[in-house]
Coordinates of C-alpha atoms in Angstrom, one line a residue:
M1 CA -78.0 133.1 -90.2
S2 CA -78.8 136.8 -90.5
R3 CA -80.7 137.0 -87.1
I4 CA -77.8 135.4 -85.0
P5 CA -75.8 138.7 -84.7
G6 CA -78.8 140.6 -83.6
W7 CA -79.6 138.0 -80.9
L8 CA -76.0 137.8 -79.6
G9 CA -76.1 141.7 -79.4
R10 CA -79.2 141.7 -77.2
I11 CA -77.6 139.0 -74.9
G12 CA -74.5 141.1 -74.5
A13 CA -76.6 144.4 -73.7
G14 CA -78.7 142.6 -71.2
L15 CA -75.6 141.2 -69.6
T16 CA -74.1 144.5 -69.4
R17 CA -77.0 146.2 -67.9
M18 CA -77.2 143.2 -65.2
G19 CA -73.5 144.0 -64.2
E20 CA -74.1 147.7 -64.0
R21 CA -77.2 147.0 -61.6
L22 CA -75.1 144.7 -59.5
D23 CA -72.5 147.3 -59.3
E24 CA -75.0 149.9 -58.2
A25 CA -76.4 147.6 -55.7
E26 CA -72.9 147.0 -54.3
A27 CA -72.0 150.6 -54.3
E28 CA -75.3 151.6 -52.4
V29 CA -74.8 148.7 -49.7
E30 CA -71.2 149.9 -49.0
A31 CA -72.5 153.6 -49.0
E32 CA -74.9 152.6 -46.2
T33 CA -72.5 150.5 -43.9
S34 CA -69.6 153.2 -44.3
P35 CA -70.3 156.4 -42.3
D36 CA -67.8 158.6 -44.0
G37 CA -68.5 157.4 -47.6
K38 CA -65.4 156.1 -48.6
S39 CA -67.1 153.1 -50.2
A40 CA -68.8 155.8 -52.6
H41 CA -65.4 156.9 -53.5
R42 CA -64.2 153.3 -54.3
A43 CA -67.4 152.9 -56.3
D44 CA -66.9 156.1 -58.0
G45 CA -63.2 155.4 -58.9
S46 CA -63.5 151.8 -59.9
G47 CA -64.8 152.6 -63.4
R48 CA -67.5 150.2 -63.3
S49 CA -70.2 152.1 -61.4
A50 CA -69.3 155.7 -62.4
H51 CA -72.3 155.9 -64.5
R52 CA -75.6 154.5 -63.7
A53 CA -77.7 152.5 -66.1
D54 CA -79.7 155.7 -67.4
G55 CA -76.4 157.5 -68.0
S56 CA -76.6 159.9 -65.0
D57 CA -73.5 160.6 -62.9
P58 CA -73.7 159.5 -59.4
A59 CA -72.2 162.7 -58.1
D60 CA -75.3 164.4 -59.2
S61 CA -77.7 162.6 -56.9
H62 CA -75.2 162.9 -53.9
P63 CA -73.8 166.4 -53.9
S64 CA -72.5 166.2 -50.5
A65 CA -70.3 163.3 -51.4
A66 CA -68.9 165.0 -54.4
T67 CA -68.1 168.2 -52.2
T68 CA -66.2 166.0 -49.8
T69 CA -64.3 164.4 -52.5
S70 CA -63.4 167.6 -54.2
T71 CA -62.0 169.2 -51.2
P72 CA -60.4 166.4 -49.0
G73 CA -58.1 169.0 -47.1
A74 CA -60.7 171.3 -45.9
A75 CA -63.6 169.8 -44.0
S76 CA -66.8 171.9 -43.4
P77 CA -67.7 172.5 -39.6
S78 CA -71.3 171.8 -40.3
V79 CA -70.5 168.8 -42.3
S80 CA -68.3 167.5 -39.4
A81 CA -70.8 168.5 -36.8
S82 CA -73.6 166.7 -38.8
A83 CA -71.3 163.5 -39.4
S84 CA -70.6 163.3 -35.7
D85 CA -74.2 163.7 -34.6
E86 CA -75.0 161.0 -37.1
A87 CA -72.3 158.6 -35.7
G88 CA -73.4 159.4 -32.3
S89 CA -77.0 158.6 -33.1
D90 CA -76.0 155.1 -34.9
G91 CA -73.7 154.2 -31.9
Q92 CA -70.5 154.0 -34.1
V93 CA -67.2 155.7 -33.5
P94 CA -66.4 157.9 -36.7
A95 CA -63.1 157.5 -38.6
P96 CA -60.2 159.7 -38.1
P97 CA -59.9 162.6 -40.5
Q98 CA -57.5 162.3 -43.5
Y99 CA -55.1 164.8 -42.2
A100 CA -54.4 162.9 -39.0
P101 CA -50.9 161.6 -38.7
A102 CA -50.5 157.7 -39.1
I103 CA -49.7 155.6 -35.9
A104 CA -47.1 152.9 -36.2
A105 CA -48.6 149.5 -35.2
R106 CA -46.5 147.9 -32.0
P107 CA -44.3 145.1 -32.6
D108 CA -45.0 141.7 -31.3
P109 CA -43.7 141.2 -28.1
V110 CA -42.0 137.9 -28.9
A111 CA -40.3 139.6 -31.8
A112 CA -39.2 142.2 -29.6
V113 CA -37.3 140.1 -27.4
P114 CA -33.8 139.1 -28.5
W115 CA -33.0 135.7 -29.7
G116 CA -30.4 134.7 -27.2
M117 CA -32.5 135.9 -24.3
R118 CA -35.4 133.8 -25.6
V119 CA -33.0 130.7 -26.0
A120 CA -31.9 131.4 -22.4
A121 CA -35.3 131.7 -21.0
E122 CA -36.6 128.5 -22.7
A123 CA -33.6 126.7 -21.4
G124 CA -33.9 128.3 -18.0
W125 CA -37.4 127.2 -17.3
R126 CA -36.7 123.6 -18.4
L127 CA -33.7 123.4 -16.1
L128 CA -35.9 124.7 -13.1
V129 CA -38.4 122.1 -14.1
L130 CA -35.7 119.5 -14.1
A131 CA -34.2 120.7 -10.8
G132 CA -37.6 120.5 -9.4
T133 CA -38.2 117.2 -10.3
V134 CA -34.8 115.8 -9.0
W135 CA -35.4 117.6 -5.8
V136 CA -38.8 116.0 -5.3
L137 CA -37.4 112.7 -6.3
M138 CA -34.3 113.1 -3.8
K139 CA -37.1 113.9 -1.0
V140 CA -39.0 110.8 -2.0
I141 CA -35.8 108.7 -1.7
S142 CA -34.9 110.1 1.6
A143 CA -38.2 109.5 3.3
V144 CA -38.0 105.6 2.1
Q145 CA -34.2 105.5 2.1
L146 CA -34.0 102.2 3.8
V147 CA -36.4 100.5 1.2
V148 CA -34.4 102.1 -1.7
L149 CA -31.0 100.8 -0.3
A150 CA -32.3 97.4 0.5
F151 CA -33.6 97.2 -3.1
V152 CA -30.4 98.4 -4.6
A153 CA -28.4 96.0 -2.5
A154 CA -30.8 93.2 -3.8
L155 CA -29.9 94.4 -7.3
L156 CA -26.1 94.2 -6.6
I157 CA -26.5 90.6 -4.8
T158 CA -28.7 89.4 -7.7
A159 CA -26.1 90.5 -10.4
M160 CA -23.4 88.6 -8.3
L161 CA -25.6 85.4 -7.9
Q162 CA -27.3 85.2 -11.2
P163 CA -24.6 83.5 -13.2
T164 CA -24.9 80.6 -10.7
V165 CA -28.5 80.2 -11.1
A166 CA -27.9 80.2 -14.9
R167 CA -25.4 77.5 -14.7
L168 CA -27.4 75.3 -12.1
K169 CA -30.3 75.6 -14.7
N170 CA -27.9 74.6 -17.4
L171 CA -27.1 71.5 -15.4
G172 CA -30.9 70.5 -15.3
L173 CA -32.2 71.9 -12.1
P174 CA -35.6 73.6 -12.2
R175 CA -35.6 77.2 -11.9
G176 CA -37.1 77.2 -8.4
L177 CA -34.7 74.8 -7.1
A178 CA -31.7 76.5 -8.5
T179 CA -32.7 79.9 -7.3
A180 CA -33.2 78.4 -3.6
V181 CA -29.9 76.7 -3.6
T182 CA -28.0 79.8 -4.8
A183 CA -29.9 82.2 -2.5
I184 CA -29.4 79.8 0.5
L185 CA -25.7 79.2 -0.2
G186 CA -25.1 82.7 -0.9
F187 CA -26.7 84.1 2.3
V188 CA -25.4 81.3 4.4
V189 CA -21.8 82.3 3.4
M190 CA -22.4 86.0 4.0
G191 CA -23.7 84.9 7.4
L192 CA -20.6 82.7 8.3
V193 CA -18.2 85.5 7.3
G194 CA -20.0 88.0 9.5
W195 CA -20.2 85.7 12.3
F196 CA -16.4 84.9 12.0
V197 CA -15.6 88.6 12.1
V198 CA -17.6 89.4 15.2
W199 CA -16.2 86.2 17.0
Q200 CA -12.8 87.1 16.3
V201 CA -13.4 90.8 17.3
M202 CA -14.9 89.6 20.8
E203 CA -12.4 87.0 21.4
N204 CA -9.4 89.4 20.8
I205 CA -11.0 92.5 22.4
D206 CA -9.2 92.2 25.8
T207 CA -6.0 91.2 24.2
L208 CA -6.4 94.0 21.8
S209 CA -7.1 96.5 24.5
D210 CA -3.8 95.4 26.3
Q211 CA -1.8 95.7 23.1
V212 CA -3.3 99.1 22.3
Q213 CA -2.2 100.5 25.9
S214 CA 1.1 99.0 25.5
G215 CA 1.3 100.4 21.9
I216 CA 0.2 103.9 23.3
D217 CA 3.0 103.9 25.9
D218 CA 5.6 102.8 23.0
L219 CA 4.2 105.6 20.8
R220 CA 4.8 108.1 23.8
K221 CA 8.1 107.0 24.4
W222 CA 9.1 107.3 20.6
L223 CA 7.7 110.7 20.6
L224 CA 9.7 111.8 23.5
N225 CA 12.9 110.5 21.9
S226 CA 12.1 111.4 18.3
P227 CA 13.5 114.4 16.6
F228 CA 10.1 116.3 16.6
H229 CA 11.2 117.5 20.1
V230 CA 7.7 116.5 21.8
T231 CA 7.8 117.1 25.7
E232 CA 6.2 115.1 28.4
D233 CA 4.0 118.3 29.1
Q234 CA 2.6 118.5 25.6
I235 CA 1.7 114.8 25.6
N236 CA 0.0 115.1 29.2
E237 CA -1.8 118.3 27.8
I238 CA -3.0 116.2 24.8
A239 CA -4.2 113.4 26.9
K240 CA -5.9 115.8 29.4
S241 CA -7.8 117.4 26.5
L242 CA -8.9 114.0 25.2
R243 CA -10.3 113.3 28.7
E244 CA -12.2 116.4 29.1
A245 CA -13.6 116.0 25.5
I246 CA -14.8 112.5 26.5
G247 CA -16.3 113.7 29.8
A248 CA -18.2 116.6 28.3
N249 CA -19.7 114.5 25.6
T250 CA -20.9 111.8 27.8
D251 CA -24.6 112.6 27.3
E252 CA -23.9 112.5 23.6
I253 CA -22.2 109.2 23.7
T254 CA -25.1 107.7 25.7
S255 CA -27.8 108.9 23.3
A256 CA -25.6 107.5 20.4
G257 CA -25.7 104.2 22.3
L258 CA -29.6 104.3 22.7
E259 CA -29.8 105.3 19.0
G260 CA -27.9 102.2 18.3
V261 CA -30.8 100.0 19.2
T262 CA -32.8 101.9 16.5
V263 CA -29.8 101.4 14.1
I264 CA -29.7 97.9 14.8
V265 CA -33.7 97.1 14.3
E266 CA -33.5 99.1 11.0
T267 CA -30.3 97.1 9.9
M268 CA -32.2 93.9 10.6
T269 CA -35.2 95.2 8.4
G270 CA -33.0 96.1 5.6
I271 CA -31.3 92.7 5.7
L272 CA -34.7 90.9 5.6
L273 CA -35.9 93.3 2.7
T274 CA -32.7 92.7 0.9
M275 CA -32.9 88.9 1.4
F276 CA -36.7 88.9 0.2
S277 CA -36.1 91.0 -2.8
T278 CA -33.0 89.1 -4.0
L279 CA -35.0 85.9 -4.0
F280 CA -37.8 87.2 -6.1
L281 CA -35.3 88.9 -8.6
L282 CA -33.3 85.6 -8.9
Y283 CA -36.4 83.5 -9.3
D284 CA -38.9 85.9 -11.5
G285 CA -36.6 88.7 -12.8
K286 CA -37.5 88.5 -16.4
R287 CA -41.2 88.8 -15.7
I288 CA -40.7 91.7 -13.4
W289 CA -38.6 93.4 -16.2
Q290 CA -41.5 92.7 -18.6
W291 CA -44.0 94.2 -16.2
V292 CA -41.7 97.3 -15.8
L293 CA -41.7 97.6 -19.5
K294 CA -45.5 97.7 -19.7
L295 CA -45.3 101.0 -17.7
V296 CA -43.2 102.7 -20.2
P297 CA -45.0 104.5 -23.1
A298 CA -45.5 102.6 -26.3
A299 CA -43.3 105.0 -28.3
A300 CA -40.3 104.7 -26.0
R301 CA -40.6 101.1 -25.2
P302 CA -38.4 99.6 -27.9
G303 CA -35.5 101.7 -26.8
I304 CA -35.9 101.0 -23.2
A305 CA -36.4 97.4 -24.0
G306 CA -32.9 97.4 -25.8
A307 CA -31.2 99.5 -23.1
G308 CA -32.4 97.2 -20.1
P309 CA -30.2 94.1 -20.9
R310 CA -27.2 96.4 -21.7
A311 CA -27.5 98.1 -18.4
W312 CA -27.8 94.7 -16.6
R313 CA -24.7 93.2 -18.3
T314 CA -23.0 96.5 -17.3
L315 CA -24.1 96.0 -13.7
T316 CA -23.3 92.4 -13.6
A317 CA -19.5 93.1 -15.1
Y318 CA -19.1 95.8 -12.4
V319 CA -20.0 93.5 -9.5
R320 CA -18.0 90.7 -10.6
G321 CA -14.9 92.7 -11.3
T322 CA -15.3 94.7 -7.9
V323 CA -15.8 91.3 -6.0
I324 CA -12.6 89.9 -7.6
V325 CA -10.5 93.0 -7.1
A326 CA -11.8 93.1 -3.3
L327 CA -11.0 89.6 -2.8
I328 CA -7.5 89.8 -4.0
D329 CA -6.9 93.1 -1.9
A330 CA -8.2 91.3 1.0
I331 CA -6.2 88.1 0.5
F332 CA -2.8 89.7 0.0
I333 CA -3.2 92.8 2.5
G334 CA -4.4 90.0 4.8
L335 CA -1.5 87.9 4.4
G336 CA 0.9 90.6 4.8
I337 CA -0.5 91.8 8.1
Y338 CA -0.7 88.1 9.3
F339 CA 3.0 87.6 8.7
L340 CA 3.9 91.1 10.2
G341 CA 2.1 89.6 13.2
V342 CA -0.7 92.1 13.5
P343 CA -3.5 90.9 15.6
M344 CA -6.9 90.4 14.1
A345 CA -5.5 90.1 10.6
V346 CA -8.6 88.0 9.4
P347 CA -11.2 90.7 10.5
L348 CA -9.2 93.3 9.1
A349 CA -9.0 91.5 5.9
V350 CA -12.9 91.1 5.9
F351 CA -13.0 94.9 6.4
I352 CA -10.8 95.4 3.5
F353 CA -13.0 93.4 1.2
L354 CA -16.2 95.1 2.3
F355 CA -14.7 98.7 1.9
A356 CA -13.5 97.8 -1.5
F357 CA -16.9 98.4 -2.8
I358 CA -16.7 102.1 -1.9
P359 CA -14.3 103.1 -4.8
L360 CA -11.0 105.2 -4.1
V361 CA -12.4 106.3 -0.5
G362 CA -13.2 102.6 0.9
A363 CA -9.3 101.5 0.0
V364 CA -7.8 104.5 1.9
I365 CA -10.3 103.8 4.9
S366 CA -9.6 100.0 5.2
G367 CA -5.7 100.7 4.6
A368 CA -5.5 103.4 7.2
L369 CA -7.5 101.2 9.7
A370 CA -5.0 98.3 9.2
V371 CA -1.9 100.8 9.6
V372 CA -3.4 102.2 12.9
V373 CA -4.1 98.7 14.3
A374 CA -0.5 97.8 13.4
L375 CA 1.0 101.2 14.7
V376 CA -0.6 100.9 18.2
T377 CA -0.2 97.1 18.8
Q378 CA 3.3 96.4 17.2
G379 CA 4.9 99.6 17.2
V380 CA 6.2 102.1 14.5
F381 CA 8.4 99.7 12.6
V382 CA 5.5 97.1 12.1
G383 CA 3.0 100.0 11.2
V384 CA 5.4 101.3 8.5
M385 CA 5.9 97.9 7.0
T386 CA 2.0 97.4 6.9
L387 CA 1.6 100.8 5.2
V388 CA 4.3 99.7 2.6
V389 CA 2.1 96.4 2.2
V390 CA -1.3 98.3 1.7
L391 CA 0.4 100.8 -0.6
A392 CA 1.8 98.0 -2.8
V393 CA -1.3 96.1 -3.2
Q394 CA -3.5 99.2 -3.8
Q395 CA -1.0 100.3 -6.7
I396 CA -1.1 97.0 -8.4
E397 CA -5.0 96.9 -8.0
G398 CA -5.4 100.4 -9.4
H399 CA -3.0 100.0 -12.6
I400 CA -3.2 96.4 -13.3
L401 CA -6.3 94.6 -11.8
Q402 CA -8.9 96.9 -12.5
P403 CA -8.0 97.6 -15.9
F404 CA -7.7 94.1 -16.9
I405 CA -10.7 92.5 -15.0
L406 CA -13.2 95.5 -15.3
G407 CA -11.9 96.3 -18.9
R408 CA -14.3 98.6 -20.9
A409 CA -17.5 97.1 -19.3
V410 CA -17.5 100.0 -17.0
R411 CA -16.3 103.2 -18.5
V412 CA -16.4 106.1 -16.1
H413 CA -14.0 108.9 -15.7
P414 CA -12.1 109.1 -12.5
L415 CA -13.6 112.5 -11.8
A416 CA -17.0 111.1 -12.2
V417 CA -16.2 108.5 -9.8
V418 CA -15.0 111.0 -7.1
L419 CA -17.9 113.3 -7.4
S420 CA -20.6 110.4 -7.4
V421 CA -19.0 108.8 -4.3
A422 CA -19.1 112.2 -2.6
A423 CA -22.5 113.0 -3.8
G424 CA -23.9 109.5 -2.8
G425 CA -22.1 109.7 0.7
L426 CA -23.7 113.3 1.5
V427 CA -27.2 111.9 0.2
A428 CA -27.3 108.3 1.8
G429 CA -24.2 107.8 3.8
I430 CA -22.1 104.6 3.4
G431 CA -25.0 102.8 1.2
G432 CA -25.0 105.9 -1.0
A433 CA -21.4 105.8 -1.4
V434 CA -21.6 102.2 -2.4
V435 CA -24.1 102.3 -5.1
A436 CA -23.2 105.6 -6.4
V437 CA -20.5 104.4 -8.9
P438 CA -22.6 101.3 -10.3
L439 CA -25.5 103.9 -10.9
V440 CA -23.3 106.1 -12.6
A441 CA -22.1 103.3 -15.0
V442 CA -25.5 101.9 -15.9
T443 CA -26.7 105.6 -16.6
N444 CA -23.9 106.0 -18.9
T445 CA -24.5 102.7 -20.7
V446 CA -28.2 103.5 -21.0
V447 CA -27.6 107.1 -22.2
G448 CA -25.1 106.0 -24.8
Y449 CA -27.4 103.2 -26.2
L450 CA -30.6 105.5 -26.5
R451 CA -28.3 108.1 -28.4
A452 CA -27.3 105.4 -30.7
Y453 CA -31.0 104.1 -31.1
A454 CA -32.2 107.3 -31.8
R455 CA -30.0 108.0 -34.5
E456 CA -30.6 104.7 -36.2
A457 CA -34.3 105.4 -35.9
A458 CA -33.9 108.7 -37.5
L459 CA -32.0 107.1 -40.5
K460 CA -34.6 104.6 -40.9
Q461 CA -37.4 107.1 -41.2
A462 CA -35.3 109.3 -43.6
P463 CA -36.7 109.2 -47.2
Q464 CA -34.8 106.8 -49.3
P465 CA -32.5 108.0 -52.4
R466 CA -34.0 107.6 -55.7
G467 CA -32.8 108.0 -59.4
A468 CA -29.0 108.3 -59.9
T469 CA -28.4 108.8 -56.1
A470 CA -29.9 105.5 -55.3
V471 CA -27.7 103.8 -58.0
E472 CA -24.8 105.4 -56.6
V473 CA -25.4 104.3 -53.1
A474 CA -26.9 100.8 -53.8
P475 CA -24.8 97.7 -52.8
V476 CA -22.9 96.1 -55.3
E477 CA -22.6 92.3 -55.4
P478 CA -19.0 91.0 -55.6
A479 CA -18.0 89.4 -58.6
P480 CA -17.7 85.6 -58.5
S481 CA -14.0 84.4 -58.0
S482 CA -12.2 82.2 -60.5
S483 CA -12.2 79.2 -58.2
S484 CA -16.1 79.2 -57.8
S485 CA -16.6 79.9 -61.5
S486 CA -14.3 76.8 -62.3
G487 CA -16.1 74.6 -59.7
A488 CA -19.4 75.5 -61.3
G489 CA -18.0 74.8 -64.8
S490 CA -16.8 71.5 -63.7
G491 CA -20.1 70.4 -61.7
G492 CA -21.9 71.3 -64.9

């Protein structure tokens, strides 16, 4: 046992010498890599390598380093020259002297920009990208406007005819036969209505022209005898201006007639595309929707799959409600002008029905057309009575029929209706005005559902409460009632 302390002492001395040698080697490496000798200062001041293993001071072996450390404020010119020569020969840039002023680091450019400006810039470029995307999309739609309008019209017709297909399938008819019967009957009815309107107009065009001429003469006499003090010369001047305008624009009218042939060809093409698309949407609409869902990314597919049926229900409710309201308008206004003796009451009623699909604007245009026809054919009194009938029916429609029939299925603000109809008319004419409101209604439904779906998904992914909080929010089973307990007792 007496040899153990000596053995431990020798091990400790050996470890001490090993540590000193490691410190000396580290100091020498730092002195070689650093041209200004700062590593030697650190080695000297660290306390561990201030003395070598043999007891000598490192400053004795490096007098120049000691001199530098003793007078840091006054550098010798010879020492500086030699140091610069040595640095130039080694290819390294010498460190700045200790008396040089400190240079403040430049701030990060991102941190230098105010927070509000950064938020505005982030929102700005995203809005620019969105606006560019919408602009490109509108250009593409304008290039294939006929195809887009035909497909949208097919969607509206499908929404109107699809309940009939469902009823026929419930009665036992196969899907193909139910689709064929519904499509054929629907298009036959539409074709008969169009043919009847054209036939009525062609049959009454001569009588109507005579009545219009007679009505213009009556209107002229009424203006001469009216309190507006209109003179014969003023009326002749207005008629002369109209004749000159028609004569000056003869070429434009002729070119418009030639362009009418192109319009007729495009119209027939659009009708064929609409019929073809409607037939396949009625027959295979579910599989088409499933194929569209496969194009959606997997992460967004559940939300889109839930939004699609809701959007279709909104579109179906809008089409049904609009058809019912338009039919009521056409029937009552048509009966009113028929009993007032206005010619072509049935074609005017058909026009009122068709223009009712353009919200707000269509009712004004169709009503004004009926009033003008009554005014120029039957006189001022019949024209005023026609105006009263049109206004009465439209007021009943706007305040009673639309809220009751459409209900909460189509919740669109009147300002959104006006702006959407105006924008749709500017982009795609009458067709754009027709599809603008259902598009806005469907978009409103889809956005509302996706917002609710995202909120519900976030709640599902949130961590569940634990401990006392979980006990507080846990559902509590209701206590059994006395009747149930008595029944259980009697059963036992």
